[in-house]
C-alpha cells in the first residue's frame, strides 16, 4: 500500500502564546484574519531539519570542549538538548508508524 498526496494535507498549528517556540518553526498561524497553514510534509521536514541542526550543534560544542574552547556546562546543555530532540523525533516516528499500521489494517 502506497500513500500518495500527503503533501497536500494542511496543518494549521495553534500556539498558546507562551513563548512563541514551536516544534514546527515557520508554521504560520492566523495573520490578518486568514490562516496560512503549512503542509504536513513541510512541517515534518522542518522538524527533522531542526533535530539534525540540534544534533550537529551538540557535536560541534563537544569538539570545542575537547580543544578547550568550551566549558562543561555548554557541552551538557548542548547534549541534553540533542537528546531531547532525538527522543522527540523517535516518538513522532513511532506514532507515524503506528498510525500507518492501523490504517493498513482497516477494511476497505
Short mmCIF file of N, CA and C in Angstrom, two decimals, residues 54 57-58 61 71-83:
data_model
loop_
_atom_site.label_atom_id
_atom_site.label_comp_id
_atom_site.label_asym_id
_atom_site.label_seq_id
_atom_site.Cartn_x
_atom_site.Cartn_y
_atom_site.Cartn_z
N UNK A 54 20.19 20.53 15.77
CA UNK A 54 20.46 20.41 17.21
C UNK A 54 21.54 19.37 17.47
N UNK A 57 24.89 20.75 16.37
CA UNK A 57 25.37 21.75 17.33
C UNK A 57 26.00 21.06 18.54
N UNK A 58 25.38 20.00 19.02
CA UNK A 58 25.93 19.27 20.16
C UNK A 58 27.29 18.67 19.82
N UNK A 61 29.88 21.58 19.76
CA UNK A 61 30.23 22.04 21.11
C UNK A 61 31.11 21.00 21.80
N UNK A 71 33.24 25.17 27.88
CA UNK A 71 33.24 24.60 29.23
C UNK A 71 32.23 23.45 29.32
N UNK A 72 32.27 22.77 30.44
CA UNK A 72 31.45 21.57 30.65
C UNK A 72 29.97 21.88 30.60
N UNK A 73 29.57 23.01 31.13
CA UNK A 73 28.14 23.37 31.15
C UNK A 73 27.59 23.51 29.74
N UNK A 74 28.35 24.12 28.84
CA UNK A 74 27.90 24.27 27.46
C UNK A 74 27.73 22.91 26.79
N UNK A 75 28.64 22.01 27.08
CA UNK A 75 28.56 20.66 26.50
C UNK A 75 27.33 19.93 27.03
N UNK A 76 27.12 20.01 28.33
CA UNK A 76 25.97 19.33 28.93
C UNK A 76 24.67 19.89 28.37
N UNK A 77 24.56 21.21 28.28
CA UNK A 77 23.35 21.83 27.73
C UNK A 77 23.10 21.39 26.28
N UNK A 78 24.15 21.38 25.47
CA UNK A 78 24.01 21.00 24.06
C UNK A 78 23.64 19.53 23.92
N UNK A 79 24.26 18.67 24.70
CA UNK A 79 23.98 17.23 24.61
C UNK A 79 22.57 16.92 25.13
N UNK A 80 22.17 17.57 26.20
CA UNK A 80 20.81 17.35 26.73
C UNK A 80 19.76 17.81 25.72
N UNK A 81 20.01 18.93 25.08
CA UNK A 81 19.10 19.43 24.05
C UNK A 81 19.03 18.46 22.87
N UNK A 82 20.18 17.93 22.48
CA UNK A 82 20.21 16.97 21.38
C UNK A 82 19.48 15.68 21.76
N UNK A 83 19.66 15.24 22.99
CA UNK A 83 18.98 14.03 23.45
C UNK A 83 17.46 14.22 23.43
#
